[in-house]
XYZ file of C-alpha atoms in Angstrom:
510
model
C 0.000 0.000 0.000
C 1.582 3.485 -1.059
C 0.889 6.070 1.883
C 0.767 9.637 0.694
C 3.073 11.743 1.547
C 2.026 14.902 4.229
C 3.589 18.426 3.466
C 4.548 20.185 6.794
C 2.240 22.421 8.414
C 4.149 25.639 8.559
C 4.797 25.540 4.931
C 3.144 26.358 1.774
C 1.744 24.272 -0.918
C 4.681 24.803 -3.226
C 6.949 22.720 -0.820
C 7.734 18.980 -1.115
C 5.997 16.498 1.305
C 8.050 16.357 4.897
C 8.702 12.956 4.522
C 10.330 13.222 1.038
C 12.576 15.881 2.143
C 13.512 13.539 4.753
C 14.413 10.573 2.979
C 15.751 12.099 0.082
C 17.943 14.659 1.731
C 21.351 13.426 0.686
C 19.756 14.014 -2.939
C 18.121 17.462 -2.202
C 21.146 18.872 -0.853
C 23.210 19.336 -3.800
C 20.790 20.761 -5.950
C 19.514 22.879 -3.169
C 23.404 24.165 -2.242
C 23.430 25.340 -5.935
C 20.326 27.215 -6.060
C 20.805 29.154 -2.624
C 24.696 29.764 -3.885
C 23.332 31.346 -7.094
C 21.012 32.955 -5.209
C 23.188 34.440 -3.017
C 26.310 35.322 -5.920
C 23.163 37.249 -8.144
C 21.211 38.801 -4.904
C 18.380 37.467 -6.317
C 15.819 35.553 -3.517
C 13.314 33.309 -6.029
C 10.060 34.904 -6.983
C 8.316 31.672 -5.691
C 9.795 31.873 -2.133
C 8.659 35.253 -1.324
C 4.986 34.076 -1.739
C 3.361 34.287 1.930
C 0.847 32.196 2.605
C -0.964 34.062 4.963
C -2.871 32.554 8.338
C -4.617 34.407 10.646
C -4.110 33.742 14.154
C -6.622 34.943 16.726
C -5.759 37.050 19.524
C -8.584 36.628 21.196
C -11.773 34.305 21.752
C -14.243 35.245 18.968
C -12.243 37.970 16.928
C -14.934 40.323 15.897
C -12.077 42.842 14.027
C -9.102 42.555 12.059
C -7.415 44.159 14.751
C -8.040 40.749 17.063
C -6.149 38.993 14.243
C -2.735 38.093 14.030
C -1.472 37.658 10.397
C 1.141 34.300 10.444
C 3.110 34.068 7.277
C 4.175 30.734 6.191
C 6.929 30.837 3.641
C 8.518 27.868 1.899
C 10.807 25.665 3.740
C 13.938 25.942 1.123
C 13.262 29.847 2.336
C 13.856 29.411 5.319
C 16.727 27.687 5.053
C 18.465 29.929 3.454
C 17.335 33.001 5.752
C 19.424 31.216 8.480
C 22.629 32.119 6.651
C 21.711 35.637 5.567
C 20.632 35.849 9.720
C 24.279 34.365 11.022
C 26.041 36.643 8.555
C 24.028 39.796 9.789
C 24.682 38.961 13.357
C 28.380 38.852 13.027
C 27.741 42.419 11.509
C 25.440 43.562 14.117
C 25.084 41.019 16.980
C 27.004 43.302 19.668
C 25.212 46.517 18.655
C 21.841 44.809 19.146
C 20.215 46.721 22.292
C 21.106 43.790 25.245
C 17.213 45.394 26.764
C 16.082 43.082 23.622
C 14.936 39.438 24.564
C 13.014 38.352 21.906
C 14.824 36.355 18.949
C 18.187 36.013 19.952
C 19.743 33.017 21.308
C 19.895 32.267 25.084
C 16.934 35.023 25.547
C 13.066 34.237 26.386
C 10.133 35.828 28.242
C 11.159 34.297 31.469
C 14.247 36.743 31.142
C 12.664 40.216 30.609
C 10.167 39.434 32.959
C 12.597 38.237 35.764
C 14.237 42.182 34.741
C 11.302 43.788 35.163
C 10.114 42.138 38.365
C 13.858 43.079 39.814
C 13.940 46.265 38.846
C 10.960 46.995 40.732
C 11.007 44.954 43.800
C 15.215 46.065 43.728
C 13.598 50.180 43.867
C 11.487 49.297 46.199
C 13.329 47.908 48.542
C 14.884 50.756 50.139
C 14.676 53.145 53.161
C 12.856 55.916 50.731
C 9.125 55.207 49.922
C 9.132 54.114 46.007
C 6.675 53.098 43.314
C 7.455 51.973 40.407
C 5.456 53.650 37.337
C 5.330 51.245 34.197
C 4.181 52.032 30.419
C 3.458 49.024 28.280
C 3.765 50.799 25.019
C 2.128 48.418 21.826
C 3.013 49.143 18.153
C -0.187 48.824 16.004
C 0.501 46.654 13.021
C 4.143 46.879 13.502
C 5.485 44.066 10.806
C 3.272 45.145 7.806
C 4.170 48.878 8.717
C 8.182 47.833 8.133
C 9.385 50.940 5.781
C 12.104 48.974 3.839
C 13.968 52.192 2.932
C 14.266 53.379 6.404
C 15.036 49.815 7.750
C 18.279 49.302 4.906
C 20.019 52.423 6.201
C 19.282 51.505 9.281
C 21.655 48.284 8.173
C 24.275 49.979 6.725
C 24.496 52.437 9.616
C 25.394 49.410 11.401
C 28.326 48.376 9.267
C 26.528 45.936 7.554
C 28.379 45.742 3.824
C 26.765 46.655 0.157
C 26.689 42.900 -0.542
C 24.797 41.547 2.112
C 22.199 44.562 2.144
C 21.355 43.531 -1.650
C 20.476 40.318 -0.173
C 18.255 41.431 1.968
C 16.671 44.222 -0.091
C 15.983 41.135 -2.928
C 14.315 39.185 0.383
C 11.960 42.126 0.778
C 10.926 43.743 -2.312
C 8.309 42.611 -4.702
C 6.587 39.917 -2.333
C 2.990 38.493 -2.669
C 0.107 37.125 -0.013
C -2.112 34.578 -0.382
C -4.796 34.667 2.876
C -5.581 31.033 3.980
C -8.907 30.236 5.799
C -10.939 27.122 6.605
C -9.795 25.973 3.641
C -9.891 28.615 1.124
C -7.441 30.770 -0.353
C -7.853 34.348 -1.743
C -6.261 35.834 -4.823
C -2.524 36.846 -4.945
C -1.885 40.408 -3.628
C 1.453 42.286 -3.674
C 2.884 43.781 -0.659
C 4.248 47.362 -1.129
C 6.475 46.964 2.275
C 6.776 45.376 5.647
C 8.229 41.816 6.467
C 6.595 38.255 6.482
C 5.632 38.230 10.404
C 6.478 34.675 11.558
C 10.260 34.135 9.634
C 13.408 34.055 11.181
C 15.152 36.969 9.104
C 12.155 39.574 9.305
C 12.266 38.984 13.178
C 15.817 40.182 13.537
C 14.823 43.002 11.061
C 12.883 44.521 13.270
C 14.632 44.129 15.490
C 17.079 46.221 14.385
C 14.488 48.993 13.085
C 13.206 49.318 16.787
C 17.415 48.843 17.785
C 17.771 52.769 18.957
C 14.269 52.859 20.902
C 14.673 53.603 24.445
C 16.220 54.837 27.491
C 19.922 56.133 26.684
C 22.825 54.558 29.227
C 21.214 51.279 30.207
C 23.363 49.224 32.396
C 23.651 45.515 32.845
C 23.522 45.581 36.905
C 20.737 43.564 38.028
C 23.024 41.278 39.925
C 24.718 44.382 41.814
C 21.165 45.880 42.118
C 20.141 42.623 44.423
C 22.825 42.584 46.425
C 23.541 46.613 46.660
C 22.201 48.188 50.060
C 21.237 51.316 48.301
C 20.035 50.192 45.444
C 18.034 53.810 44.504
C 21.360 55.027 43.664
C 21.525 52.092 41.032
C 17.862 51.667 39.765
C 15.995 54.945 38.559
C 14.733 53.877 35.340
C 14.240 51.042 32.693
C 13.387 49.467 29.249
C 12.730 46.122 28.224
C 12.215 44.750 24.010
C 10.317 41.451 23.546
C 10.765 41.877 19.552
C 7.740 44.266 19.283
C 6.692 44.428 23.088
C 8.163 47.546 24.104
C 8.129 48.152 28.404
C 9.481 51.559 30.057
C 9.061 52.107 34.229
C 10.967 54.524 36.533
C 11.376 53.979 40.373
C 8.989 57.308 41.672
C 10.452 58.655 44.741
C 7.342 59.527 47.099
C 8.844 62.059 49.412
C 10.921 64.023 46.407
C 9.322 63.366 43.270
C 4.964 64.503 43.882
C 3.349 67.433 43.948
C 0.688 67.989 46.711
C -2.106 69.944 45.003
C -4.609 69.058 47.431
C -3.209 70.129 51.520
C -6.536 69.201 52.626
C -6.061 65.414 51.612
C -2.481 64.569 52.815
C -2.900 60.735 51.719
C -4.187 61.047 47.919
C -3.934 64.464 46.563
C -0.898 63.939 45.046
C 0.336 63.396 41.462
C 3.439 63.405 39.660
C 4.581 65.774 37.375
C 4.934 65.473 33.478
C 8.447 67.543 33.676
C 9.797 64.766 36.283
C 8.721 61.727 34.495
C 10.908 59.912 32.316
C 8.510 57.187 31.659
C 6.007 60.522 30.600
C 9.344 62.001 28.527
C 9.831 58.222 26.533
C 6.211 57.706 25.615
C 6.774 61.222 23.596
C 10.117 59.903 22.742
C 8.076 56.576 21.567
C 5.642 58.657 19.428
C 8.276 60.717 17.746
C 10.192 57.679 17.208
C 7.297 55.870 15.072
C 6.267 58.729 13.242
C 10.163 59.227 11.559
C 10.059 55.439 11.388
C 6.920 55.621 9.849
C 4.848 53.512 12.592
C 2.435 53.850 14.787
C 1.880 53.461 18.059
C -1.553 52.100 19.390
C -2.508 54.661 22.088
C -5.441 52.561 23.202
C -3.803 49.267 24.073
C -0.403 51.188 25.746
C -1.101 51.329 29.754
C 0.121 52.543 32.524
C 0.158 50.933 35.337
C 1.862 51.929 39.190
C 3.255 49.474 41.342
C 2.857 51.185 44.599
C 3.223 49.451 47.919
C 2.931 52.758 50.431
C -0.383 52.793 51.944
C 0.146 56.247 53.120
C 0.727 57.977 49.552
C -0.845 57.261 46.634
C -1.433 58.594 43.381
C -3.097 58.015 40.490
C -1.134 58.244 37.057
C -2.679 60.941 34.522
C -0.785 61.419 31.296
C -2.093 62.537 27.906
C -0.531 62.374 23.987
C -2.349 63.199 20.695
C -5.286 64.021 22.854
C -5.586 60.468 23.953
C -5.492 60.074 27.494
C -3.711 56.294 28.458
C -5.527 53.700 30.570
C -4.342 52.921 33.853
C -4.828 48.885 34.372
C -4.167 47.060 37.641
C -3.093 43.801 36.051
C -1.981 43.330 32.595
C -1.127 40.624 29.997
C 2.575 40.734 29.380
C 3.765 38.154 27.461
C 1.577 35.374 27.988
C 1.889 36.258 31.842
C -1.034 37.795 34.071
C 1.152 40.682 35.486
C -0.537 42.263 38.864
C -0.084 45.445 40.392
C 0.837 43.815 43.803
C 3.104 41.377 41.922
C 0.877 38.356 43.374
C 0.777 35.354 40.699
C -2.809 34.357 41.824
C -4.244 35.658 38.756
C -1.865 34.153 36.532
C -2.121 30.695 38.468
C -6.040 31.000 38.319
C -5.778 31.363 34.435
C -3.290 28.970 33.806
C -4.745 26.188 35.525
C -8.159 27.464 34.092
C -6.617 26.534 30.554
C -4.950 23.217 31.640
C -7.936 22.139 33.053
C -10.263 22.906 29.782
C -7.716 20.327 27.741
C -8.343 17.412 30.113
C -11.477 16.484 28.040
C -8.929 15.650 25.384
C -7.844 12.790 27.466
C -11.667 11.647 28.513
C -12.393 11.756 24.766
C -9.393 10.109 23.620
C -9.728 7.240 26.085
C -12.867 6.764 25.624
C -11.910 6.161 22.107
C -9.432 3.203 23.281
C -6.280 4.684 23.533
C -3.197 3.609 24.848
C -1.903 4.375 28.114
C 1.076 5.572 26.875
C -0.182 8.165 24.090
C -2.373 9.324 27.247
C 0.146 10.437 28.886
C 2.313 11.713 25.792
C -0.502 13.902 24.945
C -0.671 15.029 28.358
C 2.578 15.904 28.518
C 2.680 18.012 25.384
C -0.900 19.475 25.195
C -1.759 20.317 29.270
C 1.642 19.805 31.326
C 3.242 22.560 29.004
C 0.230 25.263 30.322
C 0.950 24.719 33.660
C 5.297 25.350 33.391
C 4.839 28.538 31.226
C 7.293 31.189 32.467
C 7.696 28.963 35.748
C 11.404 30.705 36.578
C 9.701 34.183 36.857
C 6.917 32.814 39.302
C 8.131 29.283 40.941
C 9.992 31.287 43.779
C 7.013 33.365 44.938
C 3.770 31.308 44.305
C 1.686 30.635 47.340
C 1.364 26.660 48.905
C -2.149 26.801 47.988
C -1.837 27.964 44.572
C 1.425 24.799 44.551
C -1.373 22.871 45.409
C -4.011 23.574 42.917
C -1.768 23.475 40.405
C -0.538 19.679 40.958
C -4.074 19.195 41.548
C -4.754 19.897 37.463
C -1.984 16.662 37.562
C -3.669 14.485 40.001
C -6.898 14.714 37.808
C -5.378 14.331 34.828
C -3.771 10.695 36.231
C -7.339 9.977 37.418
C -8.669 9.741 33.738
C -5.940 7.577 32.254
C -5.773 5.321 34.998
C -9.408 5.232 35.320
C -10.953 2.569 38.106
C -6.961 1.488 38.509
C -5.996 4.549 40.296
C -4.959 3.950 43.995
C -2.798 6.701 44.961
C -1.074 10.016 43.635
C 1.860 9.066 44.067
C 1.638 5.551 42.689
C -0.044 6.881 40.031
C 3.207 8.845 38.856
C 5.058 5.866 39.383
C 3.000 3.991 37.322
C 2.759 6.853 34.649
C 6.351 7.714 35.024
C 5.758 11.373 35.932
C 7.233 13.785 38.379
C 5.906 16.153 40.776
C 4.871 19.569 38.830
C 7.012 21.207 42.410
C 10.044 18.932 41.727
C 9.753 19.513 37.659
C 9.220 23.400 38.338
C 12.364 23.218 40.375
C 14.809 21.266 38.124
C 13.344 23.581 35.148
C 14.360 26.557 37.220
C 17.887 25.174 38.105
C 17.975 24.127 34.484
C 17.268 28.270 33.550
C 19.580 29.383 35.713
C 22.840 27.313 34.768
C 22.064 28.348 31.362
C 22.303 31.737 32.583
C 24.790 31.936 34.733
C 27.365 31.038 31.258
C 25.138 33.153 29.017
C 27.330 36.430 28.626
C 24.519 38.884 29.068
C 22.764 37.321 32.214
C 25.960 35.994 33.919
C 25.855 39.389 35.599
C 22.711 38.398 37.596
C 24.578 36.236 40.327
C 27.344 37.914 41.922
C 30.231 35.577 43.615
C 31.440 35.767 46.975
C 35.024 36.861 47.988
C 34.862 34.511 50.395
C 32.496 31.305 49.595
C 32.241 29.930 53.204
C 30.229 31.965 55.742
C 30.573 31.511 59.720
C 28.985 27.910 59.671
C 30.992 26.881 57.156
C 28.635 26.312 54.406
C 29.724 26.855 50.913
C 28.145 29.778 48.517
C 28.800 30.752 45.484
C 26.765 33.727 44.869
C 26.029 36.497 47.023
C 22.036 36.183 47.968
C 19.813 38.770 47.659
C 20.204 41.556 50.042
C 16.789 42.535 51.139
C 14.947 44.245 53.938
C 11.464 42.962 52.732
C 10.271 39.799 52.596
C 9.124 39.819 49.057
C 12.197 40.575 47.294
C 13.745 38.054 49.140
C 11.482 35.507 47.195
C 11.969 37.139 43.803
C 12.773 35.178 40.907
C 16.553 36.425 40.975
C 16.759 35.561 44.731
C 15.485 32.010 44.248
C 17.576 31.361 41.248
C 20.708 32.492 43.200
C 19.851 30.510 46.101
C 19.078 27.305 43.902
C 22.384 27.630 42.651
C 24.185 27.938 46.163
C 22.148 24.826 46.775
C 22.966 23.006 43.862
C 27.030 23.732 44.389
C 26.552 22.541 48.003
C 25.766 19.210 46.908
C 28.435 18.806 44.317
C-alpha cells in the first residue's frame, strides 16, 4: 500500500511532502546548495519563495475585528533555510550593537528573562529606606510588521556596518513579495505587498529588530546582579526598558517624598500626582511617538497602559498622562507576554488562568480514552498538550507562588492521572510511578535550576549572580553567589533571589 506523503504544516503548498525531504535529503542537498549559492552570488531571492501564505491567528476568543487577528506568514521551507545564513552573517555584523534590553529572537533570551528584569527592577527600587513606586508604560506598536518601511530599515543596516553585498540580499528578500490569505480551507487571490516583512520568519524577526534597535532609554546598564545585592540600590535603579521583539516596556522607580506634587493640603494621603516635567517614563512615551512617526509607525494609544506598582499605603497617586489628545488607561493587572502581570506582583491571577486553561484540555484525554487509547499516548498527549500550560514562564513565578496555589496546580496533575488510569488509580503518588511522571514542584524546580545554569554562562545574564570573595560563611557552608540583600520579605522571594539561592544549593551538593 503506497501512503501519501504529508507536506509540513508551517509551509506552503509549493513545498515537497516532509517525509520526502527527509528521505531524500542526501539528494536534495546538492541541488539545493546550488540554487541558494546562485542565489546568493546574483542577490536574487526566487520569486516563488517570497509568496506568503498568509494565516490568521486569533488574539482573542471570537475575533470580531481585524485588529483581534494576528497575520502568520508561512513561507517555503527551502526559504527558510536559506534566511538562516543571511541571519548568522548579519549577526556577526550587528550582533554586539543589538540593544542587550532586547529578549526576543536572539539566542539564550526568552520571556522568562525580561520578565525576571522587570520584576527586579521593581522589587530592587522598592526595597529601600525611601518610599518608592514603580510607574510602568506598556507601550504596543499597532501593526508593527506590515508597517516595516524597507527604505528606512536598509540604512538603518548599513548604519550598522553591515556591507553593500549583504544589504542587496536582503533588499531582494523584501521587495516585490505576494500574499495569499488562507482560511478554513480557502485561499484568496494573490496580492502584492508594497512593504513590511513576512511576520512569523526568522530573518524579518531580527529586522525589526534592528528597526526598533535605537528605541529607548539612553545609558542602560547591565547591573541587576549588583542591584540585588547593593544596600542602596536607589542610587543604582531609577529607570528602565525592556524589548520582547515588538513588546516595548518603560518604568521609573517614583520617589514619594521628592518626586509629587501635593495639590490638594486638605487630603495629605491622595492628593498627590506626579509631574509630566519629572517623568521619564512621561518624557519616553513622547520619545516613543516621535520615534514611530520618523520610522513611519504607529503606536496604538489605546492598548499602551500605565500601570503603578505602589506598595505605600500612606501615599498614593493616580497616574494621569495625555498624547495626541488620547489620554492612556491605567490597568491594575496586565497581559505581558503570555503572563497575568498584577499590580501587587501576586501570581494568583496568573495561576487561576493557567490552571483554568490546563484544566479545559483534560477532556482531550476523557475523549481520547474513551476512544481506546493507549496508556502511553495518554500520557504523551498530556505531557505536550496540558503539562506545558501549567510550566509557562515557571522561573519568573516558581519562587514566589503561594502553597495553595502549589497545590491547585498539581491538583490539574492528580486529575489528569485519574482519567488515564481510570478505576486502577490507587494513589497520587503511585499513580506517577505507574505513569512515570514527576511532581509539577520537583519539575518546576529542576526547570528553574535548568534556567539558571544556562544563565549563569550566558554572557549577558551571567551578571545576575554575583560571587562571593569569600564562599564559606561563619557555619561553614559553601556559597557561590552572594544572595539577595533585602529588607522585605518579598524581594527576598523574587525570581533572581530564588535562582541564586538554587544555585548555592545546587554547588553545596556537588
Amino acid at each position: 500500500m503506497i501512503r501519501k506523503a504529508k507536506k509540513p504544516q508551517s509551509g506552503t503548498k509549493l513545498d515537497m511532502p516532509r517525509d520526502i525531504i527527509n528521505e531524500f535529503a542526501p539528494e536534495i542537498a546538492g541541488p539545493l546548495t546550488v540554487i541558494i549559492n546562485n542565489m546568493f552570488e546574483s542577490a536574487e531571492w526566487p520569486a516563488s519563495w517570497k509568496v506568503e501564505s498568509v494565516v490568521p491567528i486569533p488574539k482573542v476568543p471570537n475575533p470580531e475585528t481585524e485588529e483581534e487577528l494576528r497575520p502568520i506568514s508561512l513561507t517555503p521551507f527551502f526559504s527558510k533555510v536559506a534566511e538562516h545564513f543571511v541571519v548568522d552573517w548579519l549577526l556577526g555584523f550587528i550582533g554586539k550593537k543589538i540593544d542587550f534590553r532586547q529578549y526576543g529572537g536572539l539566542k539564550g533570551n526568552s520571556i522568562s528573562h525580561y520578565i525576571i528584569e522587570f520584576i527586579n527592577f521593581i522589587l530592587a527600587s522598592q526595597d529601600s529606606s525611601e518610599q518608592t513606586a514603580v510607574l510602568a508604560c506598556f507601550i504596543d506598536f499597532q501593526k508593527a510588521f506590515m508597517r516595516i518601511n524597507h527604505n528606512i530599515l536598509i540604512e538603518k543596516l548599513s548604519n550598522l556596518g553591515v556591507p553593500g553585498w549583504l544589504l542587496r540580499i536582503v533588499i531582494s528578500f523584501l521587495e516585490n513579495r505576494t500574499m495569499i490569505v488562507k482560511y478554513e480551507g480557502c485561499e484568496s487571490s494573490v496580492k502584492s505587498l508594497p512593504g513590511g516583512s513576512p511576520q512569523g520568519t526568522l530573518l524579518a524577526l531580527l529586522l525589526f529588530i534592528v528597526l526598533v534597535n535605537d528605541l529607548g532609554f539612553e545609558n542602560q546598564s547591565n547591573n541587576a546582579g549588583e542591584l540585588a545585592v547593593s544596600k542602596n540600590k536607589l542610587r543604582l535603579a531609577n529607570e528602565i526598558h525592556l524589548k520582547f521583539v515588538d513588546d516595548f516596556t518603560i518604568a521609573e522607580a517614583v520617589n514619594m517624598n521628592k518626586d509629587l506634587f501635593n495639590h490638594d493640603k486638605t487630603n495629605p494621603g491622595g492628593g498627590y500626582f506626579l509631574q509630566e516635567s519629572k517623568s521619564k517614563v512621561y518624557e519616553q512615551i513622547e520619545k516613543t511617538v516621535e520615534f514611530a512617526e520618523v520610522n513611519e509607525m504607529r503606536v496604538n494609544l489605546t492598548k499602551t497602559k500605565l500601570m503603578l506598582f505602589n506598595p505605600c499605603n500612606s501615599i498614593t497617586f493616580k497616574p494621569h498622562f495625555a498624547t495626541q489628545d488620547k489620554q492612556l488607561d491605567v490597568v491594575t493587572e496586565v497581559r505581558l507576554l503570555g503572563l497575568q502581570l498584577d499590580s501587587n506582583l501576586k501570581w494568583k491571577s496568573n495561576t487561576s488562568l493557567m490552571i483554568s486553561k490546563a484544566s479545559k484540555r483534560l477532556w482531550i484525554l476523557h475523549r481520547l480514552k474513551n476512544l481506546g487509547a493507549q496508556q502511553t499516548s495518554l500520557v504523551e498527549v498530556y505531557v505536550k498538550q496540558i503539562r506545558c500550560l501549567l510550566e509557562f514562564g515557571t522561573p519568573a513565578w516558581q519562587g514566589s507562588i503561594t502553597a495553595h496555589e502549589k497545590t491547585d496546580i498539581e491538583r490539574v496533575q492528580r486529575n489528569a492521572a485519574r482519567i488515564i488510569l481510570g478505576r486502577h488509580y490507587t494513589s497520587y503518588k503511585d499513580a506517577l510511578q505507574s505513569l512515570n511522571l514527576e511532581y509539577l514542584e520537583q519539575r518546576r524546580m529542576n526547570i528553574c535550576l535548568k534556567f539558571a545554569l544556562k544563565a549563569e554562562s550566558h554572557p549577558k545574564f551571567k551578571h545576575w549572580f554575583i560571587q562571593q570573595t569569600n564562599p564559606y560563611n561563619t557555619r561553614g557552608k559553601q556559597r557561590k553567589y552572594k544572595e539577595i540583600y533585602s529588607k522585605h520579605d518579598r524581594y527576598f522571594s523574587s525570581p533572581l533571589g530564588y535562582l541564586t539561592r538554587l544555585l548555592n544549593m545546587h554547588y553545596r551538593r556537588g
